[in-house]
PDB file of C-alpha atoms and ligand atoms in Angstrom:
ATOM      1  CA  MET A   1      20.076 -37.641 -15.531  1.00  0.00           C
ATOM      2  CA  SER A   2      22.437 -35.944 -13.226  1.00  0.00           C
ATOM      3  CA  LEU A   3      21.979 -36.197  -9.738  1.00  0.00           C
ATOM      4  CA  GLN A   4      24.045 -33.072  -9.046  1.00  0.00           C
ATOM      5  CA  SER A   5      21.635 -30.842 -11.111  1.00  0.00           C
ATOM      6  CA  ALA A   6      18.607 -31.569  -8.889  1.00  0.00           C
ATOM      7  CA  PRO A   7      18.244 -29.468  -5.908  1.00  0.00           C
ATOM      8  CA  SER A   8      17.591 -31.334  -2.595  1.00  0.00           C
ATOM      9  CA  PRO A   9      14.328 -30.879  -0.716  1.00  0.00           C
ATOM     10  CA  LEU A  10      16.526 -29.253   2.074  1.00  0.00           C
ATOM     11  CA  GLU A  11      18.078 -26.744  -0.747  1.00  0.00           C
ATOM     12  CA  GLN A  12      14.588 -26.145  -1.767  1.00  0.00           C
ATOM     13  CA  GLY A  13      13.179 -25.355   1.458  1.00  0.00           C
ATOM     14  CA  ALA A  14      16.027 -23.136   2.370  1.00  0.00           C
ATOM     15  CA  ARG A  15      14.722 -20.318   0.156  1.00  0.00           C
ATOM     16  CA  ARG A  16      12.951 -17.779   2.554  1.00  0.00           C
ATOM     17  CA  ARG A  17       9.463 -16.837   1.683  1.00  0.00           C
ATOM     18  CA  GLY A  18       8.957 -13.362   1.279  1.00  0.00           C
ATOM     19  CA  THR A  19       7.236 -11.183   3.586  1.00  0.00           C
ATOM     20  CA  LEU A  20       3.847  -9.306   2.464  1.00  0.00           C
ATOM     21  CA  LEU A  21       3.980  -5.704   3.555  1.00  0.00           C
ATOM     22  CA  VAL A  22       0.843  -3.728   3.019  1.00  0.00           C
ATOM     23  CA  LEU A  23       0.890   0.153   2.981  1.00  0.00           C
ATOM     24  CA  SER A  24      -2.124   2.408   3.302  1.00  0.00           C
ATOM     25  CA  ALA A  25      -1.957   6.149   3.242  1.00  0.00           C
ATOM     26  CA  PRO A  26      -4.451   8.795   2.935  1.00  0.00           C
ATOM     27  CA  SER A  27      -3.725  11.249  -0.151  1.00  0.00           C
ATOM     28  CA  GLY A  28      -1.362  13.912   1.068  1.00  0.00           C
ATOM     29  CA  ALA A  29       0.528  11.820   3.139  1.00  0.00           C
ATOM     30  CA  GLY A  30       3.665  11.497   0.884  1.00  0.00           C
ATOM     31  CA  LYS A  31       3.199   7.865   0.042  1.00  0.00           C
ATOM     32  CA  THR A  32       4.457   8.088  -3.609  1.00  0.00           C
ATOM     33  CA  THR A  33       7.832   9.464  -2.535  1.00  0.00           C
ATOM     34  CA  LEU A  34       7.962   7.203   0.502  1.00  0.00           C
ATOM     35  CA  VAL A  35       7.437   3.964  -1.679  1.00  0.00           C
ATOM     36  CA  LYS A  36      10.164   5.246  -4.182  1.00  0.00           C
ATOM     37  CA  ALA A  37      12.688   5.681  -1.268  1.00  0.00           C
ATOM     38  CA  LEU A  38      11.874   2.308   0.176  1.00  0.00           C
ATOM     39  CA  LEU A  39      12.309   0.451  -3.078  1.00  0.00           C
ATOM     40  CA  ALA A  40      15.521   2.331  -3.719  1.00  0.00           C
ATOM     41  CA  ARG A  41      16.581   1.576  -0.222  1.00  0.00           C
ATOM     42  CA  ASP A  42      15.946  -2.423  -0.364  1.00  0.00           C
ATOM     43  CA  PRO A  43      16.505  -3.671  -3.766  1.00  0.00           C
ATOM     44  CA  THR A  44      15.078  -7.105  -3.139  1.00  0.00           C
ATOM     45  CA  LEU A  45      11.781  -5.716  -2.279  1.00  0.00           C
ATOM     46  CA  ARG A  46       9.077  -5.989  -5.331  1.00  0.00           C
ATOM     47  CA  PHE A  47       6.179  -3.492  -5.796  1.00  0.00           C
ATOM     48  CA  SER A  48       3.009  -5.573  -6.495  1.00  0.00           C
ATOM     49  CA  ILE A  49       1.598  -3.691  -9.766  1.00  0.00           C
ATOM     50  CA  SER A  50      -2.354  -3.556  -9.229  1.00  0.00           C
ATOM     51  CA  TYR A  51      -5.023  -3.786 -11.815  1.00  0.00           C
ATOM     52  CA  THR A  52      -7.277  -0.766 -12.450  1.00  0.00           C
ATOM     53  CA  THR A  53     -10.208   0.482 -14.352  1.00  0.00           C
ATOM     54  CA  ARG A  54      -8.921   3.997 -13.729  1.00  0.00           C
ATOM     55  CA  PRO A  55      -7.498   5.715 -17.183  1.00  0.00           C
ATOM     56  CA  PRO A  56      -3.562   6.351 -16.928  1.00  0.00           C
ATOM     57  CA  ARG A  57      -2.461   9.675 -15.746  1.00  0.00           C
ATOM     58  CA  PRO A  58       0.073  11.676 -17.818  1.00  0.00           C
ATOM     59  CA  GLY A  59       3.491   9.849 -17.191  1.00  0.00           C
ATOM     60  CA  GLU A  60       2.056   6.725 -16.208  1.00  0.00           C
ATOM     61  CA  THR A  61       3.146   3.536 -17.770  1.00  0.00           C
ATOM     62  CA  ASP A  62       0.978   0.381 -18.409  1.00  0.00           C
ATOM     63  CA  GLY A  63       2.633  -2.596 -16.477  1.00  0.00           C
ATOM     64  CA  LYS A  64       4.618  -0.579 -14.609  1.00  0.00           C
ATOM     65  CA  ASP A  65       2.569   1.966 -12.493  1.00  0.00           C
ATOM     66  CA  TYR A  66      -0.632  -0.153 -12.873  1.00  0.00           C
ATOM     67  CA  CYS A  67      -2.119  -2.608 -15.405  1.00  0.00           C
ATOM     68  CA  PHE A  68      -4.676  -0.719 -16.864  1.00  0.00           C
ATOM     69  CA  VAL A  69      -7.922  -2.740 -17.983  1.00  0.00           C
ATOM     70  CA  ASP A  70     -11.493  -1.990 -18.756  1.00  0.00           C
ATOM     71  CA  ARG A  71     -14.541  -2.834 -16.403  1.00  0.00           C
ATOM     72  CA  ALA A  72     -15.495  -5.986 -18.372  1.00  0.00           C
ATOM     73  CA  ARG A  73     -11.775  -7.258 -18.144  1.00  0.00           C
ATOM     74  CA  PHE A  74     -11.628  -6.574 -14.494  1.00  0.00           C
ATOM     75  CA  GLN A  75     -15.150  -8.163 -13.359  1.00  0.00           C
ATOM     76  CA  GLN A  76     -13.951 -11.249 -15.555  1.00  0.00           C
ATOM     77  CA  MET A  77     -10.673 -11.385 -13.018  1.00  0.00           C
ATOM     78  CA  VAL A  78     -12.842 -10.873 -10.160  1.00  0.00           C
ATOM     79  CA  ARG A  79     -15.362 -13.929 -11.238  1.00  0.00           C
ATOM     80  CA  ALA A  80     -11.980 -15.980 -12.120  1.00  0.00           C
ATOM     81  CA  GLY A  81     -10.788 -15.392  -8.618  1.00  0.00           C
ATOM     82  CA  GLU A  82      -7.436 -13.723  -9.756  1.00  0.00           C
ATOM     83  CA  PHE A  83      -7.336 -11.041  -7.045  1.00  0.00           C
ATOM     84  CA  LEU A  84      -6.019 -11.247  -3.531  1.00  0.00           C
ATOM     85  CA  GLU A  85      -8.065  -8.341  -2.719  1.00  0.00           C
ATOM     86  CA  HIS A  86     -10.145  -5.743  -4.911  1.00  0.00           C
ATOM     87  CA  ALA A  87     -12.014  -2.644  -4.218  1.00  0.00           C
ATOM     88  CA  GLU A  88     -13.800   0.329  -5.371  1.00  0.00           C
ATOM     89  CA  VAL A  89     -11.894   3.726  -4.822  1.00  0.00           C
ATOM     90  CA  PHE A  90     -13.320   6.925  -5.825  1.00  0.00           C
ATOM     91  CA  GLY A  91     -15.331   5.293  -8.409  1.00  0.00           C
ATOM     92  CA  ASN A  92     -12.711   3.362  -9.981  1.00  0.00           C
ATOM     93  CA  PHE A  93     -11.821  -0.392  -9.500  1.00  0.00           C
ATOM     94  CA  TYR A  94      -8.432  -1.612  -8.050  1.00  0.00           C
ATOM     95  CA  GLY A  95      -7.087  -5.204  -7.307  1.00  0.00           C
ATOM     96  CA  THR A  96      -3.973  -6.939  -6.446  1.00  0.00           C
ATOM     97  CA  SER A  97      -3.191 -10.140  -8.590  1.00  0.00           C
ATOM     98  CA  SER A  98      -2.737 -13.218  -6.376  1.00  0.00           C
ATOM     99  CA  ALA A  99      -0.584 -14.749  -9.093  1.00  0.00           C
ATOM    100  CA  GLN A 100       1.834 -11.968  -9.197  1.00  0.00           C
ATOM    101  CA  VAL A 101       2.202 -11.812  -5.155  1.00  0.00           C
ATOM    102  CA  GLU A 102       2.526 -15.677  -4.855  1.00  0.00           C
ATOM    103  CA  SER A 103       5.314 -16.032  -7.489  1.00  0.00           C
ATOM    104  CA  LEU A 104       7.257 -13.091  -5.971  1.00  0.00           C
ATOM    105  CA  ARG A 105       7.059 -14.244  -2.465  1.00  0.00           C
ATOM    106  CA  ALA A 106       7.609 -18.031  -3.313  1.00  0.00           C
ATOM    107  CA  GLY A 107      10.885 -16.633  -5.078  1.00  0.00           C
ATOM    108  CA  GLY A 108      12.120 -15.257  -1.774  1.00  0.00           C
ATOM    109  CA  HIS A 109      11.092 -11.637  -2.401  1.00  0.00           C
ATOM    110  CA  ASP A 110       9.330  -9.418   0.105  1.00  0.00           C
ATOM    111  CA  VAL A 111       6.477  -7.744  -1.634  1.00  0.00           C
ATOM    112  CA  LEU A 112       5.162  -4.175  -1.065  1.00  0.00           C
ATOM    113  CA  LEU A 113       1.388  -3.620  -1.757  1.00  0.00           C
ATOM    114  CA  GLU A 114       0.176   0.025  -1.822  1.00  0.00           C
ATOM    115  CA  ILE A 115      -3.680  -0.148  -1.455  1.00  0.00           C
ATOM    116  CA  ASP A 116      -6.377   1.556   0.417  1.00  0.00           C
ATOM    117  CA  TRP A 117      -7.909   0.547   3.874  1.00  0.00           C
ATOM    118  CA  GLN A 118     -10.619  -1.665   2.362  1.00  0.00           C
ATOM    119  CA  GLY A 119      -8.040  -3.738   0.436  1.00  0.00           C
ATOM    120  CA  ALA A 120      -5.887  -4.009   3.573  1.00  0.00           C
ATOM    121  CA  ARG A 121      -8.783  -5.272   5.602  1.00  0.00           C
ATOM    122  CA  GLN A 122      -9.264  -8.242   3.332  1.00  0.00           C
ATOM    123  CA  ILE A 123      -5.617  -8.855   3.094  1.00  0.00           C
ATOM    124  CA  ARG A 124      -5.384  -9.192   6.794  1.00  0.00           C
ATOM    125  CA  ALA A 125      -8.373 -11.625   6.587  1.00  0.00           C
ATOM    126  CA  ASN A 126      -6.928 -13.907   3.975  1.00  0.00           C
ATOM    127  CA  VAL A 127      -3.111 -13.508   4.630  1.00  0.00           C
ATOM    128  CA  PRO A 128      -2.369 -13.880   8.336  1.00  0.00           C
ATOM    129  CA  ASP A 129       1.282 -13.526   7.973  1.00  0.00           C
ATOM    130  CA  CYS A 130       1.060 -10.067   6.439  1.00  0.00           C
ATOM    131  CA  ARG A 131       2.234  -6.820   8.059  1.00  0.00           C
ATOM    132  CA  THR A 132       0.050  -4.080   7.518  1.00  0.00           C
ATOM    133  CA  VAL A 133       1.286  -0.145   7.923  1.00  0.00           C
ATOM    134  CA  PHE A 134      -0.770   2.871   7.831  1.00  0.00           C
ATOM    135  CA  ILE A 135       1.092   6.276   6.837  1.00  0.00           C
ATOM    136  CA  LEU A 136       0.260   9.200   8.709  1.00  0.00           C
ATOM    137  CA  PRO A 137       0.991  12.672   7.802  1.00  0.00           C
ATOM    138  CA  PRO A 138       2.739  14.797  10.750  1.00  0.00           C
ATOM    139  CA  SER A 139      -0.305  16.984  11.112  1.00  0.00           C
ATOM    140  CA  VAL A 140      -3.729  18.047   9.622  1.00  0.00           C
ATOM    141  CA  ALA A 141      -1.822  21.586   8.801  1.00  0.00           C
ATOM    142  CA  GLU A 142       0.691  19.742   6.886  1.00  0.00           C
ATOM    143  CA  LEU A 143      -1.634  17.379   5.234  1.00  0.00           C
ATOM    144  CA  GLU A 144      -3.719  20.522   4.017  1.00  0.00           C
ATOM    145  CA  ARG A 145      -0.432  22.092   2.768  1.00  0.00           C
ATOM    146  CA  ARG A 146       0.535  18.904   0.859  1.00  0.00           C
ATOM    147  CA  LEU A 147      -2.869  18.928  -0.679  1.00  0.00           C
ATOM    148  CA  ARG A 148      -2.643  22.418  -1.725  1.00  0.00           C
ATOM    149  CA  SER A 149       0.681  22.024  -3.279  1.00  0.00           C
ATOM    150  CA  ARG A 150      -1.128  20.448  -6.292  1.00  0.00           C
ATOM    151  CA  ALA A 151      -1.674  23.891  -7.537  1.00  0.00           C
ATOM    152  CA  THR A 152      -4.196  23.162 -10.131  1.00  0.00           C
ATOM    153  CA  ASP A 153      -7.004  22.030  -7.786  1.00  0.00           C
ATOM    154  CA  SER A 154     -10.006  24.375  -6.910  1.00  0.00           C
ATOM    155  CA  GLU A 155     -11.031  25.212  -3.240  1.00  0.00           C
ATOM    156  CA  GLU A 156     -13.764  22.608  -3.415  1.00  0.00           C
ATOM    157  CA  VAL A 157     -11.651  19.696  -4.632  1.00  0.00           C
ATOM    158  CA  ILE A 158      -8.934  20.380  -1.881  1.00  0.00           C
ATOM    159  CA  HIS A 159     -11.736  20.438   0.844  1.00  0.00           C
ATOM    160  CA  ARG A 160     -13.026  17.134  -0.790  1.00  0.00           C
ATOM    161  CA  ARG A 161      -9.613  15.509  -0.450  1.00  0.00           C
ATOM    162  CA  LEU A 162      -9.106  16.745   3.006  1.00  0.00           C
ATOM    163  CA  SER A 163     -12.203  15.185   4.102  1.00  0.00           C
ATOM    164  CA  GLN A 164     -11.593  12.113   2.418  1.00  0.00           C
ATOM    165  CA  ALA A 165      -8.008  11.892   3.791  1.00  0.00           C
ATOM    166  CA  LEU A 166      -9.607  12.356   7.355  1.00  0.00           C
ATOM    167  CA  ASP A 167     -12.268   9.661   6.751  1.00  0.00           C
ATOM    168  CA  ASP A 168      -9.213   7.227   5.455  1.00  0.00           C
ATOM    169  CA  ILE A 169      -7.271   8.271   8.583  1.00  0.00           C
ATOM    170  CA  ALA A 170     -10.172   7.075  10.666  1.00  0.00           C
ATOM    171  CA  HIS A 171      -9.097   3.700   9.976  1.00  0.00           C
ATOM    172  CA  TRP A 172      -5.517   3.977  11.459  1.00  0.00           C
ATOM    173  CA  ALA A 173      -6.266   1.396  14.411  1.00  0.00           C
ATOM    174  CA  GLU A 174      -6.963  -1.558  11.944  1.00  0.00           C
ATOM    175  CA  PHE A 175      -3.380  -1.849  11.013  1.00  0.00           C
ATOM    176  CA  ASP A 176      -0.415  -3.397  12.772  1.00  0.00           C
ATOM    177  CA  PHE A 177       1.931  -0.483  12.563  1.00  0.00           C
ATOM    178  CA  VAL A 178       1.691   3.131  12.080  1.00  0.00           C
ATOM    179  CA  VAL A 179       4.522   5.324  10.545  1.00  0.00           C
ATOM    180  CA  VAL A 180       4.299   9.061  10.551  1.00  0.00           C
ATOM    181  CA  ASN A 181       5.875  10.469   7.460  1.00  0.00           C
ATOM    182  CA  ALA A 182       7.361  13.805   8.826  1.00  0.00           C
ATOM    183  CA  GLU A 183      11.057  13.194   7.628  1.00  0.00           C
ATOM    184  CA  LEU A 184      11.403  10.988   4.667  1.00  0.00           C
ATOM    185  CA  THR A 185      14.463   9.080   5.924  1.00  0.00           C
ATOM    186  CA  GLU A 186      13.103   8.356   9.307  1.00  0.00           C
ATOM    187  CA  ALA A 187       9.877   7.004   7.513  1.00  0.00           C
ATOM    188  CA  VAL A 188      12.044   4.727   5.316  1.00  0.00           C
ATOM    189  CA  ASP A 189      13.905   3.462   8.458  1.00  0.00           C
ATOM    190  CA  GLY A 190      10.657   2.624  10.186  1.00  0.00           C
ATOM    191  CA  LEU A 191       9.435   0.537   7.269  1.00  0.00           C
ATOM    192  CA  ILE A 192      12.698  -1.180   7.009  1.00  0.00           C
ATOM    193  CA  ALA A 193      12.515  -2.101  10.662  1.00  0.00           C
ATOM    194  CA  ILE A 194       9.093  -3.381  10.078  1.00  0.00           C
ATOM    195  CA  LEU A 195      10.335  -5.651   7.341  1.00  0.00           C
ATOM    196  CA  GLY A 196      13.284  -6.735   9.599  1.00  0.00           C
ATOM    197  CA  GLY A 197      10.771  -7.617  12.404  1.00  0.00           C
ATOM    198  CA  ASP A 198      12.562  -5.170  14.795  1.00  0.00           C
ATOM    199  CA  SER A 199       9.759  -2.606  15.146  1.00  0.00           C
ATOM    200  CA  ALA A 200       7.749  -3.043  18.384  1.00  0.00           C
ATOM    201  CA  TYR A 201       8.018   0.595  18.819  1.00  0.00           C
ATOM    202  CA  LEU A 202       5.761   1.412  15.858  1.00  0.00           C
ATOM    203  CA  ALA A 203       3.031  -0.982  16.788  1.00  0.00           C
ATOM    204  CA  THR A 204      -0.447   0.456  16.669  1.00  0.00           C
ATOM    205  CA  THR A 205      -1.134  -0.377  20.174  1.00  0.00           C
ATOM    206  CA  THR A 206       1.672   1.436  21.769  1.00  0.00           C
ATOM    207  CA  PRO A 207       0.404   4.618  23.654  1.00  0.00           C
ATOM    208  CA  ALA A 208       2.563   7.149  21.784  1.00  0.00           C
ATOM    209  CA  THR A 209       1.400   5.997  18.491  1.00  0.00           C
ATOM    210  CA  ALA A 210      -2.432   6.033  19.372  1.00  0.00           C
ATOM    211  CA  ALA A 211      -1.738   9.504  21.027  1.00  0.00           C
ATOM    212  CA  ARG A 212      -0.300  10.851  17.606  1.00  0.00           C
ATOM    213  CA  ALA A 213      -3.074   9.328  15.444  1.00  0.00           C
ATOM    214  CA  ARG A 214      -5.831  10.616  17.899  1.00  0.00           C
ATOM    215  CA  ALA A 215      -4.338  14.051  18.018  1.00  0.00           C
ATOM    216  CA  LEU A 216      -4.320  14.215  14.021  1.00  0.00           C
ATOM    217  CA  LEU A 217      -8.044  13.485  14.047  1.00  0.00           C
ATOM    218  CA  GLY A 218      -8.670  15.924  16.967  1.00  0.00           C
ATOM    219  CA  GLN A 219     -10.018  13.258  19.214  1.00  0.00           C
TER     220      GLN A 219
HETATM  221  P1  5GP B 301      -4.670   6.275  -7.447  1.00  0.00           P
HETATM  222  O1  5GP B 301      -5.638   6.167  -8.521  1.00  0.00           O
HETATM  223  O2  5GP B 301      -4.565   7.620  -6.919  1.00  0.00           O
HETATM  224  O3  5GP B 301      -3.146   5.703  -7.862  1.00  0.00           O
HETATM  225  O4  5GP B 301      -5.010   5.272  -6.105  1.00  0.00           O
HETATM  226  C1  5GP B 301      -6.154   5.843  -5.456  1.00  0.00           C
HETATM  227  C2  5GP B 301      -6.385   4.779  -4.215  1.00  0.00           C
HETATM  228  O5  5GP B 301      -6.365   3.473  -4.705  1.00  0.00           O
HETATM  229  C3  5GP B 301      -5.182   4.692  -3.295  1.00  0.00           C
HETATM  230  O6  5GP B 301      -5.630   4.783  -2.039  1.00  0.00           O
HETATM  231  C4  5GP B 301      -4.368   3.668  -3.489  1.00  0.00           C
HETATM  232  O7  5GP B 301      -3.754   3.012  -2.318  1.00  0.00           O
HETATM  233  C5  5GP B 301      -5.522   2.755  -3.920  1.00  0.00           C
HETATM  234  N1  5GP B 301      -5.388   1.523  -4.597  1.00  0.00           N
HETATM  235  C6  5GP B 301      -4.257   1.242  -5.643  1.00  0.00           C
HETATM  236  N2  5GP B 301      -3.958   0.214  -5.911  1.00  0.00           N
HETATM  237  C7  5GP B 301      -4.962  -0.573  -5.222  1.00  0.00           C
HETATM  238  C8  5GP B 301      -5.401  -2.049  -5.146  1.00  0.00           C
HETATM  239  O8  5GP B 301      -4.780  -3.056  -5.873  1.00  0.00           O
HETATM  240  N3  5GP B 301      -6.184  -2.553  -4.405  1.00  0.00           N
HETATM  241  C9  5GP B 301      -6.772  -1.366  -3.507  1.00  0.00           C
HETATM  242  N4  5GP B 301      -7.802  -1.965  -2.505  1.00  0.00           N
HETATM  243  N5  5GP B 301      -6.483  -0.293  -3.504  1.00  0.00           N
HETATM  244  C10 5GP B 301      -5.549   0.186  -4.310  1.00  0.00           C
END
């Protein structure tokens, strides 16, 4: 066996373990566009493809947007301990694969989870070195405008979405950071700063951040 082919323990240990970045956002916060822009800006970042029991929407691809599974398979995965977190959201089940996240992080990739606040809570408890970010829309008026721009929805559906979004926003203080998605480039800059560790100005505990979130909630 050639001694040169085997990496030394030092070389093996030199590969940095990737950071786990958890994003949560109410619908209408512009999360999908933000995630796409962030992945385009940071080519080493990897998106964790969740498992879900909800049916695919037009344009979604199995294994790319989500891994679509039936409830029996999902429950089997829960019992086998295959999820780093899982939750029921709007009547469907969603979960993050432990194996997928672990192999990406071990390979040195930062990993992006786009999950709801219940999942973020579980990750915070189980992965102490994660960074959790809540994405806020700039105002309630803008949130409503974005929800209304999906022109096919009835007034009743829009009101239900708005009230669900405000319920989600109520959890902002559980997160490490808050990013306001008013201007896309600035919001992406914020997420890059959080990944780089240079982001104290976005911490949930800063008075400006807290004031902004409270204003949105009318508190
Ligand atoms: P959608 O079905 O519209 O793609 O997502 C609905 C909600 O489920 C969103 O709030 C999204 O963040 C959340 N979600 C997507 N994947 C996961 C996951 O793996 N775990 C959890 N807890 N939530 C998820």
